[in-house]
Tab-separated table of C-alpha atoms in Angstrom:
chain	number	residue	atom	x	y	z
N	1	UNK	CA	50.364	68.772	44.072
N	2	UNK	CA	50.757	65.021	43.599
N	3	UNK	CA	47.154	62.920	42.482
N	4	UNK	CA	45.390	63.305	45.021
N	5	UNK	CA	43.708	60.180	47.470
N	6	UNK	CA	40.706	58.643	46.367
N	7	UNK	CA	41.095	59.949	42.832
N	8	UNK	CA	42.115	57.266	40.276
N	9	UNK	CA	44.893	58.589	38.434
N	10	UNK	CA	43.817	59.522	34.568
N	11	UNK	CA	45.936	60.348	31.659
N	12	UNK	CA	45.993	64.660	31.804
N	13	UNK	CA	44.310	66.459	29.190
N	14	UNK	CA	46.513	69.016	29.072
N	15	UNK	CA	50.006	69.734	30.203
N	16	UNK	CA	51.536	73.232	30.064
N	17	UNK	CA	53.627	75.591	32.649
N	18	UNK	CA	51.959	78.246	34.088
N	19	UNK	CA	54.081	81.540	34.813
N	20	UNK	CA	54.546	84.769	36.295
N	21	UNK	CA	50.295	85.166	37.529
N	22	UNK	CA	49.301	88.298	38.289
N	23	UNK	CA	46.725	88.021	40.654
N	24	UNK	CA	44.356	91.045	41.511
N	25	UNK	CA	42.640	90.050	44.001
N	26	UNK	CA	38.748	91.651	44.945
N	27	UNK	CA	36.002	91.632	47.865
N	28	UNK	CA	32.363	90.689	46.125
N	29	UNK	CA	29.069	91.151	47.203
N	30	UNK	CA	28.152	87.197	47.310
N	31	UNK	CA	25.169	88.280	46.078
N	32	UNK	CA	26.505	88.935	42.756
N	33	UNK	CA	28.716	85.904	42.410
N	34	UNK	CA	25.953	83.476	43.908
N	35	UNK	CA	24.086	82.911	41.035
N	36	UNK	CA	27.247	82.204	39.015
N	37	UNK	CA	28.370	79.489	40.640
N	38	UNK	CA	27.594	76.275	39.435
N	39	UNK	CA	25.175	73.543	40.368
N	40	UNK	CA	26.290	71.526	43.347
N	41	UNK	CA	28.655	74.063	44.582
N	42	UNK	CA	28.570	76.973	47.039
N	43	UNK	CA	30.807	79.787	47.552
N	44	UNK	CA	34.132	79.067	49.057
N	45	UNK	CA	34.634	82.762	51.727
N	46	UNK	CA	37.897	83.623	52.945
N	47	UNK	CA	37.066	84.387	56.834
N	48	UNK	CA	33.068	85.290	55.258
N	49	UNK	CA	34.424	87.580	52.455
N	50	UNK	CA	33.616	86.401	48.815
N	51	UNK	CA	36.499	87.219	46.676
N	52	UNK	CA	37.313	87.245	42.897
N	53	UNK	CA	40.489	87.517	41.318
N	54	UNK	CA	41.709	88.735	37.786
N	55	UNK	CA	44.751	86.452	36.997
N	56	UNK	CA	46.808	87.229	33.837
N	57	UNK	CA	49.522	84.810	33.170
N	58	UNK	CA	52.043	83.371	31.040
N	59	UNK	CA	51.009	79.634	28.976
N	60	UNK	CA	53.600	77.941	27.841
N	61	UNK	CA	55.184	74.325	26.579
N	62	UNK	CA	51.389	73.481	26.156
N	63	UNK	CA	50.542	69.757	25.048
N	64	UNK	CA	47.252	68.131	24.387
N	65	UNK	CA	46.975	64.613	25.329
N	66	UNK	CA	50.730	64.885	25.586
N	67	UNK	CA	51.015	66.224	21.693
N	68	UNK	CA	52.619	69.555	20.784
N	69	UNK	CA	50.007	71.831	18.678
N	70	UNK	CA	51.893	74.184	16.179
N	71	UNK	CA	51.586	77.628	16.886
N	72	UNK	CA	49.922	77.168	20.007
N	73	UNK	CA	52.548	76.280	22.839
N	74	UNK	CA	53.381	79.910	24.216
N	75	UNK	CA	50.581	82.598	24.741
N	76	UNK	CA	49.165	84.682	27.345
N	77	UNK	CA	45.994	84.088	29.217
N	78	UNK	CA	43.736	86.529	31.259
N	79	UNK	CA	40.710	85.644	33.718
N	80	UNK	CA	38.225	86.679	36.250
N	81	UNK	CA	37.332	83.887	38.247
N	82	UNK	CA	36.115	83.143	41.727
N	83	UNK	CA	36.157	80.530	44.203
N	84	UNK	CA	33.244	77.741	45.406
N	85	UNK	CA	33.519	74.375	47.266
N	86	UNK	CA	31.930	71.149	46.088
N	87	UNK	CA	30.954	68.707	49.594
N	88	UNK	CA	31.778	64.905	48.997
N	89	UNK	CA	29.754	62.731	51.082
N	90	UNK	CA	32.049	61.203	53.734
N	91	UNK	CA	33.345	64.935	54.714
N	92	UNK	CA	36.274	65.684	51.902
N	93	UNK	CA	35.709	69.768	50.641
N	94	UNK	CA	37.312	70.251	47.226
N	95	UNK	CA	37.558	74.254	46.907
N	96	UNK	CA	37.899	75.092	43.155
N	97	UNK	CA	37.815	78.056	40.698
N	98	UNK	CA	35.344	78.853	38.327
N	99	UNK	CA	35.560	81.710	35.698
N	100	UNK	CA	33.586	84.667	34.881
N	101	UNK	CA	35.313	85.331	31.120
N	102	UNK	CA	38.744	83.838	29.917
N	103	UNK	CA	40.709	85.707	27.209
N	104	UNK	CA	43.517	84.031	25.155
N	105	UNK	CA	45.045	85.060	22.162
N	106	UNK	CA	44.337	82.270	19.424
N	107	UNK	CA	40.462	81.254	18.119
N	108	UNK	CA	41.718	77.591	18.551
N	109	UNK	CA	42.561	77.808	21.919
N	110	UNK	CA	39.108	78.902	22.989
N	111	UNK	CA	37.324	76.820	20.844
N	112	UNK	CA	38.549	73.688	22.250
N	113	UNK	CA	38.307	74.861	25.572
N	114	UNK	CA	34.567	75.485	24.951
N	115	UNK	CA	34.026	71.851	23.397
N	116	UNK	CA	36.271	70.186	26.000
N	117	UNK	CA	34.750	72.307	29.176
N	118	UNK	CA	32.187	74.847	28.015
N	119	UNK	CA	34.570	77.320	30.045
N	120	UNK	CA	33.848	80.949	28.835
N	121	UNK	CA	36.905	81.688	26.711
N	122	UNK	CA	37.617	84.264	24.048
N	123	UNK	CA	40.384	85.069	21.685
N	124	UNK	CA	41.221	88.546	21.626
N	125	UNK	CA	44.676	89.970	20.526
N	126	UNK	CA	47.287	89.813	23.730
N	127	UNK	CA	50.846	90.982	24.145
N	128	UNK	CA	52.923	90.881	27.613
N	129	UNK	CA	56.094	92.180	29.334
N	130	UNK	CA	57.592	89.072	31.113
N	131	UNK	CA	60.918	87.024	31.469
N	132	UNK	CA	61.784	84.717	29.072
N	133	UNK	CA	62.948	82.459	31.974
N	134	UNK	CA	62.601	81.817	35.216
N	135	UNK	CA	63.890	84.334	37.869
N	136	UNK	CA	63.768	85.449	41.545
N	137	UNK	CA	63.445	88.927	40.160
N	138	UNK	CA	60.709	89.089	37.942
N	139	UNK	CA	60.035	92.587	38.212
N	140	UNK	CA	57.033	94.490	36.306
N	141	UNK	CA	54.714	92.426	34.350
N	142	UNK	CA	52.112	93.302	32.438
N	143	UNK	CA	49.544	91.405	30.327
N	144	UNK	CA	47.681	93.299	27.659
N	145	UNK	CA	44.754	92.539	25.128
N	146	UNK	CA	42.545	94.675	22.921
N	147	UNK	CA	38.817	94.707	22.446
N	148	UNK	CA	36.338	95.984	20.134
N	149	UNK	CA	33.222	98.392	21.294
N	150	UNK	CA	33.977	101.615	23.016
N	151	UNK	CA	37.656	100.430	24.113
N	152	UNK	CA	38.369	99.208	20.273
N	153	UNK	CA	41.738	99.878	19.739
N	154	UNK	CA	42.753	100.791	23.170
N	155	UNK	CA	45.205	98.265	24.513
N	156	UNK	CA	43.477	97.413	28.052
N	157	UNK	CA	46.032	95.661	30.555
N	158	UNK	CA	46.834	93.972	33.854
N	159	UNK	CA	50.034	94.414	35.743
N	160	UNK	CA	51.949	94.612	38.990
N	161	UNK	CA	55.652	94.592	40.326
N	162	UNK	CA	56.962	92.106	42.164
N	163	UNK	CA	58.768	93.129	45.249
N	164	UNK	CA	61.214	91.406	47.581
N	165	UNK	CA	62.239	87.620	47.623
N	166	UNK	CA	59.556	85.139	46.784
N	167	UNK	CA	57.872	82.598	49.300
N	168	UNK	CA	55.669	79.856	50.036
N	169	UNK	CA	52.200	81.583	51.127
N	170	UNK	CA	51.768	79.914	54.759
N	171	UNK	CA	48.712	77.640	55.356
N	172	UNK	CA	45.198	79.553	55.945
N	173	UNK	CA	46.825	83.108	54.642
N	174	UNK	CA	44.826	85.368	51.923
N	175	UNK	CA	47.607	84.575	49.608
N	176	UNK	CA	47.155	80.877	49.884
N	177	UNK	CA	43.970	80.976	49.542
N	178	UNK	CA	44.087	82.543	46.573
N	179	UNK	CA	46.365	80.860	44.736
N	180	UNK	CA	46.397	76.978	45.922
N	181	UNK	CA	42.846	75.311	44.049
N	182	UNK	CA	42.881	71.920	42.528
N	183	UNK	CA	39.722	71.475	41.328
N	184	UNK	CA	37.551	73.380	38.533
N	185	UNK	CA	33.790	73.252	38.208
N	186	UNK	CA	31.993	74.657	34.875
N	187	UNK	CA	28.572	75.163	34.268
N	188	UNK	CA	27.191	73.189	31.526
N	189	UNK	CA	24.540	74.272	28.673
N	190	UNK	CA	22.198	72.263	29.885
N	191	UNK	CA	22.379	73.634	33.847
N	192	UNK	CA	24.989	70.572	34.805
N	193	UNK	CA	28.369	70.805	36.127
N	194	UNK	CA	31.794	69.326	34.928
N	195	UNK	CA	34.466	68.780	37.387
N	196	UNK	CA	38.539	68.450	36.208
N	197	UNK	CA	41.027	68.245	38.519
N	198	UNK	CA	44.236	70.232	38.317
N	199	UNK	CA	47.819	68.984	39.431
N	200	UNK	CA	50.488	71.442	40.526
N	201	UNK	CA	53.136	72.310	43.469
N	202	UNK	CA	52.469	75.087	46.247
N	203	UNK	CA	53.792	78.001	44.298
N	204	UNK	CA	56.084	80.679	45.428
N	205	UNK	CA	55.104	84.448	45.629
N	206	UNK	CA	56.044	87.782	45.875
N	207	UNK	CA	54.818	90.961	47.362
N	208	UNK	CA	53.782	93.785	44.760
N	209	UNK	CA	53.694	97.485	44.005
N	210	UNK	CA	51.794	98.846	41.748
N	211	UNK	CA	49.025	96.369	40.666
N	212	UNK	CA	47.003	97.275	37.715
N	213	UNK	CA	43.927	97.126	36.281
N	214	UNK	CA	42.595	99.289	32.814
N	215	UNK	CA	40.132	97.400	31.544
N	216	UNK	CA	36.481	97.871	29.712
N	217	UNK	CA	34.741	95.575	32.366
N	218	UNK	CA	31.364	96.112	31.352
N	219	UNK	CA	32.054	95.026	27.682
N	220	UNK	CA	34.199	91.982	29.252
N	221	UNK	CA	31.763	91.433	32.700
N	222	UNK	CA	28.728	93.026	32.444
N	223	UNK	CA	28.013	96.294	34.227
N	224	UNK	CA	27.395	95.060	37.335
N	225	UNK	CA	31.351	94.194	37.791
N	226	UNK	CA	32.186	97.948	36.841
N	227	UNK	CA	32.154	99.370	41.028
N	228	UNK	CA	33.628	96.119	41.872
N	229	UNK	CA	36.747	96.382	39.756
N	230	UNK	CA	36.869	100.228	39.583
N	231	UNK	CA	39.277	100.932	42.700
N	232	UNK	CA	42.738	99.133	43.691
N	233	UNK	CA	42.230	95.618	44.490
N	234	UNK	CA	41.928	94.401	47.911
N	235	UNK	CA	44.962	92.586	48.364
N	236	UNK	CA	47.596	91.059	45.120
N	237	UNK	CA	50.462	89.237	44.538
N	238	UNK	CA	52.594	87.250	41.473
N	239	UNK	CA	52.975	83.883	41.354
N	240	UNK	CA	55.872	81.892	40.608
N	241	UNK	CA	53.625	78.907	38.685
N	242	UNK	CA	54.974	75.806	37.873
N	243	UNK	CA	54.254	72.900	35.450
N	244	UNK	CA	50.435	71.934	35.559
N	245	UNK	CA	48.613	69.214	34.591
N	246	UNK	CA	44.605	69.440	33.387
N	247	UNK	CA	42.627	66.241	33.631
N	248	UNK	CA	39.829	65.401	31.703
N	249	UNK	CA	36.273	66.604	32.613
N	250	UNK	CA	33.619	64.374	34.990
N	251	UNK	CA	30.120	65.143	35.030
N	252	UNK	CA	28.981	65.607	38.527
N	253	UNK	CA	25.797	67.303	38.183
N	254	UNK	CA	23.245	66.216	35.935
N	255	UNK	CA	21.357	68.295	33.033
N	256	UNK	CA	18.603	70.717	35.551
């Protein structure tokens, strides 16, 4: 997606490509997700159903403030997030993300991100089964990543297959939903909210079989995720992804 009108254009925080997403996709009571979202915003409902979404994906060619970081170009991220809408005065609706817990493999990586953005990140150790380069026929992926408690040493994992040749979700499907958001709000220690904006192309997608997900969610969520995440996702797909770029954070919503 190209800056978008209205915006003044900024230099990106971060620039990276995102590949291969796995995207499990979940109905939610809104009642649990309500009090999650963050000041100023409201939940975003796909035809009145609140949904949330693990999304386990491949980082790569990573640069901060355009500079390479050693060691920290390639990895493997996994969220659950969900989705809310911020109202502008004048009528424009940005519909964004926000995340529940966000697990990458190096300490750095999440530190930053929790200086930067106060986004909930944590480094755990990850491994994944993906191509090394782009292809129409991505076949299975699977992210994995180990935690300690009852699952310690139990490699937990998302996955699917990709089926079938890849397309551009149409306009006001489940799919596109889903997957097109170009805004992020966090919520801030102090009860404010940050808003970043997020540059990217409509990405392609492909049907799956076989979506996965072994997890310990109430050591990652909380316990009140366990009966949401238990049974097979609603609906899922895999994303193409593309190159992104991450702009710097705005405060939009000041300290409660």
């Amino acid at each position: 997606m190209s800056a978008i009108a209205g915006v003044p254009r900024r230099v990106a925080f971060l620039r990276a490509e995102w590949r291969y997403l796995v995207m499990l996709n979940y109905d939610v009571d809104p009642a649990l997700l309500a009090p999650l979202a963050p000041a100023g915003t409201v939940l975003d409902l796909y035809h009145g159903r609140a949904i949330a979404s693990i999304v386990a994906f491949r980082f790569l060619r990573t640069r901060l403030l355009g500079v390479p970081v050693p060691l920290h170009r390639d990895f493997d991220e996994v969220n659950l997030r969900f989705y809310v809408r911020r109202e502008l005065p004048g009528g424009e609706v940005r519909r964004a993300a926000t995340f529940v817990r966000e697990l990458v493999p190096r300490r750095a990586i999440a530190v930053v991100a929790r200086l930067g953005y106060n986004e909930p990140y944590r480094a755990v150790p990850m491994r994944s089964e993906a191509p090394a380069g782009l292809t129409d026929a991505p076949g299975r992926l699977a992210y994995e990543w180990r935690t300690g408690g009852a699952w310690a040493g139990r490699w937990q994992r998302a996955a699917a297959s990709a089926v079938g040749a890849p397309v551009v979700p149409p306009m006001g499907s489940e799919t596109a939903f889903v997957a097109e958001h170009y805004w992020g709000y966090t919520r801030q220690r102090d009860g404010g909210t940050v808003e970043y904006q997020v540059e990217h192309p409509p990405w392609r997608t492909w049907a799956v079989e076989r979506p996965e997900l072994d997890a310990d969610v109430r050591g990652l969520y909380g316990a009140a995720w366990e009966p949401v995440l238990a049974g097979a996702p609603t609906s899922a797909f895999v994303a193409e992804g593309s190159a992104v770029a991450v702009y710097p954070p705005r405060r939009v919503v000041a300290a409660g």
